[in-house]
Amino acid sequence: MSWYESILVIKKGIKGGDIIASGVCIVYGGFLGASFINVKHFAEAKISAALVNEIINRVLIIDSIDKHGKKISAVKGELEFKDVEFGYLSRPESLVLKRVNIKIKPCQTVGLVGQSGSDRGSDTTRWD
């Protein structure tokens, strides 16, 4: 490019400042063109932020801070899950929980524990 610029200055009488200005425009144009690649990601981020704000700013039907309304002194009863299945969207063919049945009595604490990859889903089916 410098060779061609020198020809323009010598034979065509173009000023050196004009050559430099055109070179700067070419470089900045390249930067601008490369930045347009990310416009899609900014648009997606803006949509996601709007959805998050919608969730954050929603008016709840049940207000746990409100002092008015019906108050329950105690809840007594059992909690029962029948044939519960759970899987992740990234691996729909691999269920984490498979037909799990659990009956939890009042004041009983239950937890599913295990290391990552230990397939807690298949272990919990033994509780049936």
PDB file of C-alpha atoms in Angstrom:
ATOM      1  CA  MET A   1       0.000   0.000   0.000  1.00  0.00           C
ATOM      2  CA  SER A   2       2.866   2.385   0.778  1.00  0.00           C
ATOM      3  CA  TRP A   3       4.307   1.864  -2.726  1.00  0.00           C
ATOM      4  CA  TYR A   4       1.013   2.833  -4.337  1.00  0.00           C
ATOM      5  CA  GLU A   5       0.672   5.833  -2.034  1.00  0.00           C
ATOM      6  CA  SER A   6       4.119   7.086  -3.063  1.00  0.00           C
ATOM      7  CA  ILE A   7       3.097   6.806  -6.738  1.00  0.00           C
ATOM      8  CA  LEU A   8      -0.025   8.875  -6.020  1.00  0.00           C
ATOM      9  CA  VAL A   9       2.039  11.566  -4.298  1.00  0.00           C
ATOM     10  CA  ILE A  10       4.748  11.714  -6.992  1.00  0.00           C
ATOM     11  CA  LYS A  11       2.733  11.311 -10.203  1.00  0.00           C
ATOM     12  CA  LYS A  12      -0.793  12.440  -9.299  1.00  0.00           C
ATOM     13  CA  GLY A  13       0.115  15.286  -6.940  1.00  0.00           C
ATOM     14  CA  ILE A  14      -1.994  14.037  -4.033  1.00  0.00           C
ATOM     15  CA  LYS A  15      -1.006  15.488  -0.666  1.00  0.00           C
ATOM     16  CA  GLY A  16       0.600  13.238   1.949  1.00  0.00           C
ATOM     17  CA  GLY A  17      -2.012  14.277   4.528  1.00  0.00           C
ATOM     18  CA  ASP A  18      -4.795  13.034   2.259  1.00  0.00           C
ATOM     19  CA  ILE A  19      -3.015   9.680   1.911  1.00  0.00           C
ATOM     20  CA  ILE A  20      -2.698   9.349   5.701  1.00  0.00           C
ATOM     21  CA  ALA A  21      -6.332  10.360   6.213  1.00  0.00           C
ATOM     22  CA  SER A  22      -7.522   7.747   3.727  1.00  0.00           C
ATOM     23  CA  GLY A  23      -5.380   5.083   5.430  1.00  0.00           C
ATOM     24  CA  VAL A  24      -6.826   5.962   8.826  1.00  0.00           C
ATOM     25  CA  CYS A  25     -10.348   5.752   7.370  1.00  0.00           C
ATOM     26  CA  ILE A  26      -9.607   2.281   6.002  1.00  0.00           C
ATOM     27  CA  VAL A  27      -8.289   1.071   9.383  1.00  0.00           C
ATOM     28  CA  TYR A  28     -11.206   2.545  11.357  1.00  0.00           C
ATOM     29  CA  GLY A  29     -13.644   1.150   8.812  1.00  0.00           C
ATOM     30  CA  GLY A  30     -12.194  -2.295   9.455  1.00  0.00           C
ATOM     31  CA  PHE A  31     -12.613  -1.831  13.203  1.00  0.00           C
ATOM     32  CA  LEU A  32     -16.197  -0.699  12.720  1.00  0.00           C
ATOM     33  CA  GLY A  33     -16.983  -3.658  10.465  1.00  0.00           C
ATOM     34  CA  ALA A  34     -15.502  -6.087  12.979  1.00  0.00           C
ATOM     35  CA  SER A  35     -17.595  -4.588  15.781  1.00  0.00           C
ATOM     36  CA  PHE A  36     -20.851  -5.325  13.934  1.00  0.00           C
ATOM     37  CA  ILE A  37     -20.274  -9.026  14.580  1.00  0.00           C
ATOM     38  CA  ASN A  38     -21.249  -8.458  18.226  1.00  0.00           C
ATOM     39  CA  VAL A  39     -24.484  -6.560  17.533  1.00  0.00           C
ATOM     40  CA  LYS A  40     -26.447  -9.836  17.618  1.00  0.00           C
ATOM     41  CA  HIS A  41     -25.140 -10.612  21.107  1.00  0.00           C
ATOM     42  CA  PHE A  42     -26.040  -7.145  22.391  1.00  0.00           C
ATOM     43  CA  ALA A  43     -29.572  -7.545  21.025  1.00  0.00           C
ATOM     44  CA  GLU A  44     -29.938 -10.940  22.720  1.00  0.00           C
ATOM     45  CA  ALA A  45     -28.604  -9.518  25.997  1.00  0.00           C
ATOM     46  CA  LYS A  46     -31.104  -6.648  25.841  1.00  0.00           C
ATOM     47  CA  ILE A  47     -33.998  -9.088  25.361  1.00  0.00           C
ATOM     48  CA  SER A  48     -32.749 -11.274  28.224  1.00  0.00           C
ATOM     49  CA  ALA A  49     -32.398  -8.253  30.508  1.00  0.00           C
ATOM     50  CA  ALA A  50     -35.972  -7.226  29.719  1.00  0.00           C
ATOM     51  CA  LEU A  51     -37.224 -10.705  30.664  1.00  0.00           C
ATOM     52  CA  VAL A  52     -35.232 -10.667  33.916  1.00  0.00           C
ATOM     53  CA  ASN A  53     -36.583  -7.196  34.785  1.00  0.00           C
ATOM     54  CA  GLU A  54     -40.105  -8.424  34.097  1.00  0.00           C
ATOM     55  CA  ILE A  55     -39.626 -11.205  36.653  1.00  0.00           C
ATOM     56  CA  ILE A  56     -37.987  -8.913  39.217  1.00  0.00           C
ATOM     57  CA  ASN A  57     -40.653  -6.197  38.928  1.00  0.00           C
ATOM     58  CA  ARG A  58     -43.721  -8.454  38.858  1.00  0.00           C
ATOM     59  CA  VAL A  59     -46.432  -8.005  41.485  1.00  0.00           C
ATOM     60  CA  LEU A  60     -46.695 -11.126  43.592  1.00  0.00           C
ATOM     61  CA  ILE A  61     -50.086 -12.639  44.373  1.00  0.00           C
ATOM     62  CA  ILE A  62     -48.878 -13.864  47.760  1.00  0.00           C
ATOM     63  CA  ASP A  63     -47.113 -11.240  49.834  1.00  0.00           C
ATOM     64  CA  SER A  64     -45.231 -12.896  52.708  1.00  0.00           C
ATOM     65  CA  ILE A  65     -44.403  -9.518  54.270  1.00  0.00           C
ATOM     66  CA  ASP A  66     -48.027  -8.325  54.474  1.00  0.00           C
ATOM     67  CA  LYS A  67     -49.403  -8.538  58.053  1.00  0.00           C
ATOM     68  CA  HIS A  68     -53.047  -8.901  56.938  1.00  0.00           C
ATOM     69  CA  GLY A  69     -54.745 -12.009  55.685  1.00  0.00           C
ATOM     70  CA  LYS A  70     -55.243 -15.541  56.937  1.00  0.00           C
ATOM     71  CA  LYS A  71     -52.560 -16.901  59.227  1.00  0.00           C
ATOM     72  CA  ILE A  72     -52.008 -20.603  59.647  1.00  0.00           C
ATOM     73  CA  SER A  73     -50.804 -21.539  63.118  1.00  0.00           C
ATOM     74  CA  ALA A  74     -49.518 -24.983  62.216  1.00  0.00           C
ATOM     75  CA  VAL A  75     -49.543 -27.290  59.240  1.00  0.00           C
ATOM     76  CA  LYS A  76     -49.820 -31.002  59.915  1.00  0.00           C
ATOM     77  CA  GLY A  77     -49.873 -33.574  57.232  1.00  0.00           C
ATOM     78  CA  GLU A  78     -47.817 -35.671  54.884  1.00  0.00           C
ATOM     79  CA  LEU A  79     -46.141 -34.715  51.671  1.00  0.00           C
ATOM     80  CA  GLU A  80     -46.180 -37.423  49.029  1.00  0.00           C
ATOM     81  CA  PHE A  81     -44.573 -37.591  45.608  1.00  0.00           C
ATOM     82  CA  LYS A  82     -45.726 -40.338  43.245  1.00  0.00           C
ATOM     83  CA  ASP A  83     -43.902 -41.395  40.076  1.00  0.00           C
ATOM     84  CA  VAL A  84     -41.810 -38.213  39.889  1.00  0.00           C
ATOM     85  CA  GLU A  85     -39.466 -37.928  36.912  1.00  0.00           C
ATOM     86  CA  PHE A  86     -36.920 -35.189  36.338  1.00  0.00           C
ATOM     87  CA  GLY A  87     -34.337 -34.568  33.656  1.00  0.00           C
ATOM     88  CA  TYR A  88     -32.324 -31.706  32.224  1.00  0.00           C
ATOM     89  CA  LEU A  89     -33.132 -30.100  28.871  1.00  0.00           C
ATOM     90  CA  SER A  90     -29.539 -30.609  27.754  1.00  0.00           C
ATOM     91  CA  ARG A  91     -29.879 -34.406  28.186  1.00  0.00           C
ATOM     92  CA  PRO A  92     -33.569 -35.317  27.838  1.00  0.00           C
ATOM     93  CA  GLU A  93     -32.820 -39.002  27.292  1.00  0.00           C
ATOM     94  CA  SER A  94     -31.085 -39.279  30.693  1.00  0.00           C
ATOM     95  CA  LEU A  95     -33.491 -38.816  33.610  1.00  0.00           C
ATOM     96  CA  VAL A  96     -32.071 -37.769  36.969  1.00  0.00           C
ATOM     97  CA  LEU A  97     -35.153 -38.955  38.848  1.00  0.00           C
ATOM     98  CA  LYS A  98     -37.011 -41.973  37.483  1.00  0.00           C
ATOM     99  CA  ARG A  99     -40.461 -42.838  38.851  1.00  0.00           C
ATOM    100  CA  VAL A 100     -39.535 -41.753  42.398  1.00  0.00           C
ATOM    101  CA  ASN A 101     -42.082 -42.235  45.171  1.00  0.00           C
ATOM    102  CA  ILE A 102     -41.416 -40.473  48.468  1.00  0.00           C
ATOM    103  CA  LYS A 103     -43.705 -40.030  51.468  1.00  0.00           C
ATOM    104  CA  ILE A 104     -42.519 -37.435  53.969  1.00  0.00           C
ATOM    105  CA  LYS A 105     -44.107 -37.364  57.415  1.00  0.00           C
ATOM    106  CA  PRO A 106     -44.639 -34.181  59.451  1.00  0.00           C
ATOM    107  CA  CYS A 107     -41.406 -32.725  60.891  1.00  0.00           C
ATOM    108  CA  GLN A 108     -39.311 -35.183  58.866  1.00  0.00           C
ATOM    109  CA  THR A 109     -36.345 -33.836  56.932  1.00  0.00           C
ATOM    110  CA  VAL A 110     -35.417 -35.523  53.661  1.00  0.00           C
ATOM    111  CA  GLY A 111     -32.562 -34.774  51.308  1.00  0.00           C
ATOM    112  CA  LEU A 112     -31.068 -36.289  48.179  1.00  0.00           C
ATOM    113  CA  VAL A 113     -27.302 -36.266  48.495  1.00  0.00           C
ATOM    114  CA  GLY A 114     -24.391 -37.668  46.548  1.00  0.00           C
ATOM    115  CA  GLN A 115     -21.361 -36.616  44.618  1.00  0.00           C
ATOM    116  CA  SER A 116     -21.568 -35.280  41.116  1.00  0.00           C
ATOM    117  CA  GLY A 117     -22.150 -38.097  38.649  1.00  0.00           C
ATOM    118  CA  SER A 118     -23.243 -40.589  41.316  1.00  0.00           C
ATOM    119  CA  ASP A 119     -26.627 -40.953  39.603  1.00  0.00           C
ATOM    120  CA  ARG A 120     -28.730 -40.063  42.629  1.00  0.00           C
ATOM    121  CA  GLY A 121     -31.727 -40.504  40.375  1.00  0.00           C
ATOM    122  CA  SER A 122     -31.319 -44.271  40.138  1.00  0.00           C
ATOM    123  CA  ASP A 123     -30.484 -44.517  43.850  1.00  0.00           C
ATOM    124  CA  THR A 124     -33.670 -42.788  44.914  1.00  0.00           C
ATOM    125  CA  THR A 125     -35.848 -45.244  43.013  1.00  0.00           C
ATOM    126  CA  ARG A 126     -34.916 -47.822  45.665  1.00  0.00           C
ATOM    127  CA  TRP A 127     -37.117 -45.883  48.124  1.00  0.00           C
ATOM    128  CA  ASP A 128     -40.266 -47.115  46.314  1.00  0.00           C
TER     129      ASP A 128
END
